[in-house]
Amino acid sequence: MTTQYKILFAGTMGAGKTTAIRAVSQVPVVSTDVANLDTKAHEKATTTVGLDYGEVQLEDGSVLRLYGAPGQLRFQFMWDILTRGALGAVILLDNTRPDPLEDLALHLKSFESLLRRGAAVIGIGRTETHPEPTVDRYCDYLAEQGFVVPVLSVDVRRREDVLTLLDTLFSALEMSASDQAAY
Ligand SMILES: Nc1nc2c(ncn2[C@@H]2O[C@H](COP(=O)(O)OP(=O)(O)OP(=O)(O)O)[C@@H](O)[C@H]2O)c(=O)[nH]1
Ligand SMILES: [Mg+2]
């Protein structure tokens, strides 16, 4: 039987969870996007109200089942549901938002158990126009809170950037598995 892993894409509204899954999926993506009526929160045309689903096959033949969460806070109850059974998470943040470190704090709380076991990677979008907070600032903030999580600057419209996030997540998972084996 093919080995399958569930990976969750979470993060703020408009950070690009749906975009990221569409960029890498090798099957037609199932989306639950509807017209975005909350244009104060983000001006984009559509927003996810349920989940996204796509798949990508790794070189060893195993399959990643990619689930995208809705970013709007009114759907926060979906985050826990979608986290169940996930091997790891890609958390996408958007540097154009008013307070990206506050967004980070919310996601540290919501995905704490995945983050604590080294099963997450953080991707920061739109750093070319909004370089602050820098990746170093995010890492310092994480360290202050006792988290060790890789942080990358990404443009999730690019397939290679999304694949790099997934590679980094798997490296983090391997490292945390070998740390645990050492005890
Ligand atoms: N300029 C720029 N646009 C980006 C970048 N990353 C993503 N986008 C755009 O930002 C939008 C992201 O939209 P979605 O993929 O729907 O975002 P989402 O995270 O799924 O949002 P919700 O489902 O509403 O939570 C798309 O229009 C992308 O093309 C980036 O790095 N630079
Ligand atoms: Mg979406």
PDB file of C-alpha atoms and ligand atoms in Angstrom:
ATOM      1  CA  MET A   1       0.000   0.000   0.000  1.00  0.00           C
ATOM      2  CA  THR A   2       1.209   3.509  -0.768  1.00  0.00           C
ATOM      3  CA  THR A   3       2.459   5.429   2.257  1.00  0.00           C
ATOM      4  CA  GLN A   4       0.383   8.560   2.733  1.00  0.00           C
ATOM      5  CA  TYR A   5       1.000  11.555   4.958  1.00  0.00           C
ATOM      6  CA  LYS A   6      -1.411  14.311   5.841  1.00  0.00           C
ATOM      7  CA  ILE A   7       0.074  17.799   5.756  1.00  0.00           C
ATOM      8  CA  LEU A   8      -1.883  20.866   6.850  1.00  0.00           C
ATOM      9  CA  PHE A   9      -1.492  24.334   5.320  1.00  0.00           C
ATOM     10  CA  ALA A  10      -2.594  26.931   7.867  1.00  0.00           C
ATOM     11  CA  GLY A  11      -2.078  30.657   8.260  1.00  0.00           C
ATOM     12  CA  THR A  12      -3.728  34.037   7.948  1.00  0.00           C
ATOM     13  CA  MET A  13      -6.406  35.021   5.447  1.00  0.00           C
ATOM     14  CA  GLY A  14      -4.801  35.714   2.083  1.00  0.00           C
ATOM     15  CA  ALA A  15      -1.374  34.361   3.037  1.00  0.00           C
ATOM     16  CA  GLY A  16      -1.751  31.863   0.181  1.00  0.00           C
ATOM     17  CA  LYS A  17      -2.786  28.459   1.523  1.00  0.00           C
ATOM     18  CA  THR A  18      -5.085  27.778  -1.445  1.00  0.00           C
ATOM     19  CA  THR A  19      -2.480  29.199  -3.846  1.00  0.00           C
ATOM     20  CA  ALA A  20       0.264  26.994  -2.386  1.00  0.00           C
ATOM     21  CA  ILE A  21      -1.751  23.786  -2.707  1.00  0.00           C
ATOM     22  CA  ARG A  22      -2.738  24.681  -6.275  1.00  0.00           C
ATOM     23  CA  ALA A  23       0.929  25.368  -7.091  1.00  0.00           C
ATOM     24  CA  VAL A  24       2.099  21.849  -6.229  1.00  0.00           C
ATOM     25  CA  SER A  25      -0.876  19.506  -6.454  1.00  0.00           C
ATOM     26  CA  GLN A  26      -0.653  16.756  -9.042  1.00  0.00           C
ATOM     27  CA  VAL A  27      -4.396  16.099  -8.867  1.00  0.00           C
ATOM     28  CA  PRO A  28      -7.158  18.645  -9.501  1.00  0.00           C
ATOM     29  CA  VAL A  29      -7.519  20.624  -6.278  1.00  0.00           C
ATOM     30  CA  VAL A  30     -10.771  20.411  -4.371  1.00  0.00           C
ATOM     31  CA  SER A  31     -11.578  23.910  -3.145  1.00  0.00           C
ATOM     32  CA  THR A  32     -14.354  25.436  -1.114  1.00  0.00           C
ATOM     33  CA  ASP A  33     -13.701  29.048  -2.052  1.00  0.00           C
ATOM     34  CA  VAL A  34     -16.624  31.462  -2.259  1.00  0.00           C
ATOM     35  CA  ALA A  35     -16.869  35.186  -2.985  1.00  0.00           C
ATOM     36  CA  ASN A  36     -15.032  37.159  -0.306  1.00  0.00           C
ATOM     37  CA  LEU A  37     -17.430  39.511   1.451  1.00  0.00           C
ATOM     38  CA  ASP A  38     -14.866  40.484   4.091  1.00  0.00           C
ATOM     39  CA  THR A  39     -12.899  42.874   1.913  1.00  0.00           C
ATOM     40  CA  LYS A  40     -11.811  44.828   5.001  1.00  0.00           C
ATOM     41  CA  ALA A  41      -9.803  41.805   6.133  1.00  0.00           C
ATOM     42  CA  HIS A  42      -8.448  41.142   2.610  1.00  0.00           C
ATOM     43  CA  GLU A  43      -9.320  42.546  -0.786  1.00  0.00           C
ATOM     44  CA  LYS A  44      -8.980  39.280  -2.741  1.00  0.00           C
ATOM     45  CA  ALA A  45     -11.954  37.956  -4.700  1.00  0.00           C
ATOM     46  CA  THR A  46     -12.485  34.595  -2.973  1.00  0.00           C
ATOM     47  CA  THR A  47     -11.909  32.988   0.406  1.00  0.00           C
ATOM     48  CA  THR A  48     -11.887  29.400   1.668  1.00  0.00           C
ATOM     49  CA  VAL A  49     -14.874  28.457   3.830  1.00  0.00           C
ATOM     50  CA  GLY A  50     -14.197  24.741   4.338  1.00  0.00           C
ATOM     51  CA  LEU A  51     -10.920  23.294   3.169  1.00  0.00           C
ATOM     52  CA  ASP A  52      -8.647  22.793   0.176  1.00  0.00           C
ATOM     53  CA  TYR A  53      -7.403  19.361  -0.817  1.00  0.00           C
ATOM     54  CA  GLY A  54      -4.581  18.404  -3.146  1.00  0.00           C
ATOM     55  CA  GLU A  55      -1.942  15.679  -3.476  1.00  0.00           C
ATOM     56  CA  VAL A  56       1.723  15.516  -4.353  1.00  0.00           C
ATOM     57  CA  GLN A  57       3.819  12.394  -4.807  1.00  0.00           C
ATOM     58  CA  LEU A  58       7.350  12.233  -3.394  1.00  0.00           C
ATOM     59  CA  GLU A  59      10.309  10.615  -5.184  1.00  0.00           C
ATOM     60  CA  ASP A  60      10.017   7.497  -2.992  1.00  0.00           C
ATOM     61  CA  GLY A  61       6.420   7.012  -4.173  1.00  0.00           C
ATOM     62  CA  SER A  62       4.751   8.131  -0.963  1.00  0.00           C
ATOM     63  CA  VAL A  63       1.896  10.596  -1.285  1.00  0.00           C
ATOM     64  CA  LEU A  64       1.377  13.824   0.623  1.00  0.00           C
ATOM     65  CA  ARG A  65      -2.275  14.636   1.173  1.00  0.00           C
ATOM     66  CA  LEU A  66      -2.378  18.416   1.410  1.00  0.00           C
ATOM     67  CA  TYR A  67      -5.173  20.069   3.378  1.00  0.00           C
ATOM     68  CA  GLY A  68      -5.649  23.837   3.363  1.00  0.00           C
ATOM     69  CA  ALA A  69      -7.415  25.486   6.281  1.00  0.00           C
ATOM     70  CA  PRO A  70      -9.636  28.556   6.015  1.00  0.00           C
ATOM     71  CA  GLY A  71      -7.812  31.656   7.312  1.00  0.00           C
ATOM     72  CA  GLN A  72     -10.779  33.676   8.558  1.00  0.00           C
ATOM     73  CA  LEU A  73     -11.073  33.595  12.332  1.00  0.00           C
ATOM     74  CA  ARG A  74     -14.779  32.705  12.148  1.00  0.00           C
ATOM     75  CA  PHE A  75     -13.666  29.302  10.821  1.00  0.00           C
ATOM     76  CA  GLN A  76     -11.064  28.759  13.526  1.00  0.00           C
ATOM     77  CA  PHE A  77     -12.958  25.666  14.739  1.00  0.00           C
ATOM     78  CA  MET A  78     -11.834  23.995  11.483  1.00  0.00           C
ATOM     79  CA  TRP A  79      -8.172  24.354  12.446  1.00  0.00           C
ATOM     80  CA  ASP A  80      -8.427  21.721  15.206  1.00  0.00           C
ATOM     81  CA  ILE A  81     -10.481  19.420  13.009  1.00  0.00           C
ATOM     82  CA  LEU A  82      -7.970  19.635  10.155  1.00  0.00           C
ATOM     83  CA  THR A  83      -4.987  19.181  12.503  1.00  0.00           C
ATOM     84  CA  ARG A  84      -6.195  15.708  13.529  1.00  0.00           C
ATOM     85  CA  GLY A  85      -3.966  13.027  12.070  1.00  0.00           C
ATOM     86  CA  ALA A  86      -1.614  15.539  10.445  1.00  0.00           C
ATOM     87  CA  LEU A  87       2.053  14.586  10.287  1.00  0.00           C
ATOM     88  CA  GLY A  88       3.016  18.234  10.080  1.00  0.00           C
ATOM     89  CA  ALA A  89       1.965  21.746   9.172  1.00  0.00           C
ATOM     90  CA  VAL A  90       3.063  24.551   6.889  1.00  0.00           C
ATOM     91  CA  ILE A  91       2.068  27.850   8.506  1.00  0.00           C
ATOM     92  CA  LEU A  92       1.884  30.788   6.102  1.00  0.00           C
ATOM     93  CA  LEU A  93       2.042  34.382   7.319  1.00  0.00           C
ATOM     94  CA  ASP A  94       1.788  37.616   5.339  1.00  0.00           C
ATOM     95  CA  ASN A  95       4.155  40.503   6.021  1.00  0.00           C
ATOM     96  CA  THR A  96       1.703  43.061   4.596  1.00  0.00           C
ATOM     97  CA  ARG A  97      -0.698  42.489   7.499  1.00  0.00           C
ATOM     98  CA  PRO A  98      -0.878  45.075  10.303  1.00  0.00           C
ATOM     99  CA  ASP A  99       0.878  42.970  12.962  1.00  0.00           C
ATOM    100  CA  PRO A 100       2.480  39.779  11.601  1.00  0.00           C
ATOM    101  CA  LEU A 101       4.047  38.903  14.968  1.00  0.00           C
ATOM    102  CA  GLU A 102       0.610  38.953  16.557  1.00  0.00           C
ATOM    103  CA  ASP A 103      -0.535  36.599  13.756  1.00  0.00           C
ATOM    104  CA  LEU A 104       2.429  34.388  14.619  1.00  0.00           C
ATOM    105  CA  ALA A 105       1.458  34.411  18.313  1.00  0.00           C
ATOM    106  CA  LEU A 106      -2.087  33.268  17.457  1.00  0.00           C
ATOM    107  CA  HIS A 107      -0.770  30.417  15.333  1.00  0.00           C
ATOM    108  CA  LEU A 108       1.766  29.370  17.989  1.00  0.00           C
ATOM    109  CA  LYS A 109      -1.157  28.950  20.350  1.00  0.00           C
ATOM    110  CA  SER A 110      -3.424  27.189  17.858  1.00  0.00           C
ATOM    111  CA  PHE A 111      -0.812  24.738  16.555  1.00  0.00           C
ATOM    112  CA  GLU A 112       1.306  24.451  19.689  1.00  0.00           C
ATOM    113  CA  SER A 113       1.470  20.657  19.857  1.00  0.00           C
ATOM    114  CA  LEU A 114       2.612  20.278  16.221  1.00  0.00           C
ATOM    115  CA  LEU A 115       5.119  23.102  16.691  1.00  0.00           C
ATOM    116  CA  ARG A 116       6.478  21.679  19.950  1.00  0.00           C
ATOM    117  CA  ARG A 117       7.214  18.344  18.333  1.00  0.00           C
ATOM    118  CA  GLY A 118       9.143  19.920  15.475  1.00  0.00           C
ATOM    119  CA  ALA A 119       6.417  19.158  12.955  1.00  0.00           C
ATOM    120  CA  ALA A 120       5.995  22.577  11.386  1.00  0.00           C
ATOM    121  CA  VAL A 121       7.614  25.114   9.121  1.00  0.00           C
ATOM    122  CA  ILE A 122       6.721  28.796   8.802  1.00  0.00           C
ATOM    123  CA  GLY A 123       6.606  30.594   5.429  1.00  0.00           C
ATOM    124  CA  ILE A 124       6.551  34.398   5.311  1.00  0.00           C
ATOM    125  CA  GLY A 125       5.016  35.978   2.213  1.00  0.00           C
ATOM    126  CA  ARG A 126       5.433  39.322   0.464  1.00  0.00           C
ATOM    127  CA  THR A 127       8.785  40.125   2.047  1.00  0.00           C
ATOM    128  CA  GLU A 128       9.965  41.795  -1.193  1.00  0.00           C
ATOM    129  CA  THR A 129       7.596  44.738  -0.588  1.00  0.00           C
ATOM    130  CA  HIS A 130       7.406  44.385   3.217  1.00  0.00           C
ATOM    131  CA  PRO A 131      10.785  43.231   4.555  1.00  0.00           C
ATOM    132  CA  GLU A 132       9.802  43.789   8.219  1.00  0.00           C
ATOM    133  CA  PRO A 133       9.594  41.784  10.410  1.00  0.00           C
ATOM    134  CA  THR A 134      12.686  40.064   9.043  1.00  0.00           C
ATOM    135  CA  VAL A 135      13.122  36.286   9.133  1.00  0.00           C
ATOM    136  CA  ASP A 136      15.634  36.846  11.959  1.00  0.00           C
ATOM    137  CA  ARG A 137      13.026  38.776  13.938  1.00  0.00           C
ATOM    138  CA  TYR A 138      10.566  35.871  13.553  1.00  0.00           C
ATOM    139  CA  CYS A 139      13.269  33.417  14.674  1.00  0.00           C
ATOM    140  CA  ASP A 140      14.126  35.579  17.701  1.00  0.00           C
ATOM    141  CA  TYR A 141      10.448  35.783  18.631  1.00  0.00           C
ATOM    142  CA  LEU A 142      10.098  31.990  18.323  1.00  0.00           C
ATOM    143  CA  ALA A 143      13.226  31.412  20.412  1.00  0.00           C
ATOM    144  CA  GLU A 144      11.937  33.808  23.105  1.00  0.00           C
ATOM    145  CA  GLN A 145       8.783  31.665  23.283  1.00  0.00           C
ATOM    146  CA  GLY A 146      10.829  28.454  23.404  1.00  0.00           C
ATOM    147  CA  PHE A 147      10.021  27.222  19.882  1.00  0.00           C
ATOM    148  CA  VAL A 148      12.521  25.868  17.376  1.00  0.00           C
ATOM    149  CA  VAL A 149      10.824  26.128  13.987  1.00  0.00           C
ATOM    150  CA  PRO A 150      12.335  26.816  10.554  1.00  0.00           C
ATOM    151  CA  VAL A 151      11.228  30.136   9.003  1.00  0.00           C
ATOM    152  CA  LEU A 152      11.539  30.839   5.268  1.00  0.00           C
ATOM    153  CA  SER A 153      10.673  33.803   3.092  1.00  0.00           C
ATOM    154  CA  VAL A 154       8.477  32.449   0.260  1.00  0.00           C
ATOM    155  CA  ASP A 155       6.313  33.297  -2.703  1.00  0.00           C
ATOM    156  CA  VAL A 156       3.804  30.454  -2.689  1.00  0.00           C
ATOM    157  CA  ARG A 157       2.774  31.212  -6.275  1.00  0.00           C
ATOM    158  CA  ARG A 158       6.077  29.512  -7.146  1.00  0.00           C
ATOM    159  CA  ARG A 159       5.961  25.727  -7.129  1.00  0.00           C
ATOM    160  CA  GLU A 160       9.651  25.485  -6.095  1.00  0.00           C
ATOM    161  CA  ASP A 161       9.025  27.657  -3.019  1.00  0.00           C
ATOM    162  CA  VAL A 162       6.185  25.396  -1.874  1.00  0.00           C
ATOM    163  CA  LEU A 163       8.315  22.288  -2.493  1.00  0.00           C
ATOM    164  CA  THR A 164      11.120  23.896  -0.451  1.00  0.00           C
ATOM    165  CA  LEU A 165       8.663  24.425   2.426  1.00  0.00           C
ATOM    166  CA  LEU A 166       7.684  20.735   2.249  1.00  0.00           C
ATOM    167  CA  ASP A 167      11.352  19.606   2.081  1.00  0.00           C
ATOM    168  CA  THR A 168      12.162  21.778   5.086  1.00  0.00           C
ATOM    169  CA  LEU A 169       9.207  20.340   6.997  1.00  0.00           C
ATOM    170  CA  PHE A 170      10.463  16.802   6.331  1.00  0.00           C
ATOM    171  CA  SER A 171      13.985  17.744   7.449  1.00  0.00           C
ATOM    172  CA  ALA A 172      12.533  19.193  10.669  1.00  0.00           C
ATOM    173  CA  LEU A 173      10.518  16.004  11.228  1.00  0.00           C
ATOM    174  CA  GLU A 174      13.619  13.850  10.692  1.00  0.00           C
ATOM    175  CA  MET A 175      15.630  15.997  13.089  1.00  0.00           C
ATOM    176  CA  SER A 176      13.009  15.814  15.813  1.00  0.00           C
ATOM    177  CA  ALA A 177      12.715  12.031  15.328  1.00  0.00           C
ATOM    178  CA  SER A 178      16.490  11.627  15.712  1.00  0.00           C
ATOM    179  CA  ASP A 179      16.500  13.933  18.774  1.00  0.00           C
ATOM    180  CA  GLN A 180      13.855  11.739  20.379  1.00  0.00           C
ATOM    181  CA  ALA A 181      15.771   8.570  19.489  1.00  0.00           C
ATOM    182  CA  ALA A 182      18.826   9.984  21.264  1.00  0.00           C
ATOM    183  CA  TYR A 183      16.978   9.982  24.613  1.00  0.00           C
TER     184      TYR A 183
HETATM  185  N1  LIG B   1       2.317  39.761  -4.657  1.00  0.00           N
HETATM  186  C1  LIG B   1       2.248  38.580  -4.056  1.00  0.00           C
HETATM  187  N2  LIG B   1       1.067  37.933  -4.080  1.00  0.00           N
HETATM  188  C2  LIG B   1       1.007  36.743  -3.470  1.00  0.00           C
HETATM  189  C3  LIG B   1       2.121  36.157  -2.837  1.00  0.00           C
HETATM  190  N3  LIG B   1       1.748  34.978  -2.307  1.00  0.00           N
HETATM  191  C4  LIG B   1       0.429  34.840  -2.605  1.00  0.00           C
HETATM  192  N4  LIG B   1      -0.013  35.883  -3.326  1.00  0.00           N
HETATM  193  C5  LIG B   1      -1.390  36.139  -3.808  1.00  0.00           C
HETATM  194  O1  LIG B   1      -2.199  36.284  -2.649  1.00  0.00           O
HETATM  195  C6  LIG B   1      -3.448  35.642  -2.810  1.00  0.00           C
HETATM  196  C7  LIG B   1      -3.587  34.530  -1.775  1.00  0.00           C
HETATM  197  O2  LIG B   1      -4.887  34.046  -1.843  1.00  0.00           O
HETATM  198  P1  LIG B   1      -5.331  32.619  -1.325  1.00  0.00           P
HETATM  199  O3  LIG B   1      -4.413  31.554  -1.841  1.00  0.00           O
HETATM  200  O4  LIG B   1      -6.778  32.501  -1.619  1.00  0.00           O
HETATM  201  O5  LIG B   1      -5.079  32.784   0.231  1.00  0.00           O
HETATM  202  P2  LIG B   1      -5.575  31.826   1.392  1.00  0.00           P
HETATM  203  O6  LIG B   1      -4.466  31.800   2.396  1.00  0.00           O
HETATM  204  O7  LIG B   1      -6.042  30.534   0.860  1.00  0.00           O
HETATM  205  O8  LIG B   1      -6.773  32.680   2.008  1.00  0.00           O
HETATM  206  P3  LIG B   1      -8.117  32.217   2.784  1.00  0.00           P
HETATM  207  O9  LIG B   1      -8.588  30.935   2.217  1.00  0.00           O
HETATM  208  O10 LIG B   1      -9.073  33.341   2.556  1.00  0.00           O
HETATM  209  O11 LIG B   1      -7.712  32.119   4.235  1.00  0.00           O
HETATM  210  C8  LIG B   1      -3.458  35.109  -4.246  1.00  0.00           C
HETATM  211  O12 LIG B   1      -4.073  36.068  -5.062  1.00  0.00           O
HETATM  212  C9  LIG B   1      -1.975  34.963  -4.580  1.00  0.00           C
HETATM  213  O13 LIG B   1      -1.722  35.078  -5.958  1.00  0.00           O
HETATM  214  C10 LIG B   1       3.376  36.876  -2.848  1.00  0.00           C
HETATM  215  O14 LIG B   1       4.399  36.446  -2.315  1.00  0.00           O
HETATM  216  N5  LIG B   1       3.369  38.072  -3.492  1.00  0.00           N
HETATM  217 MG    MG B   2      -7.815  29.596   0.970  1.00  0.00          MG
END
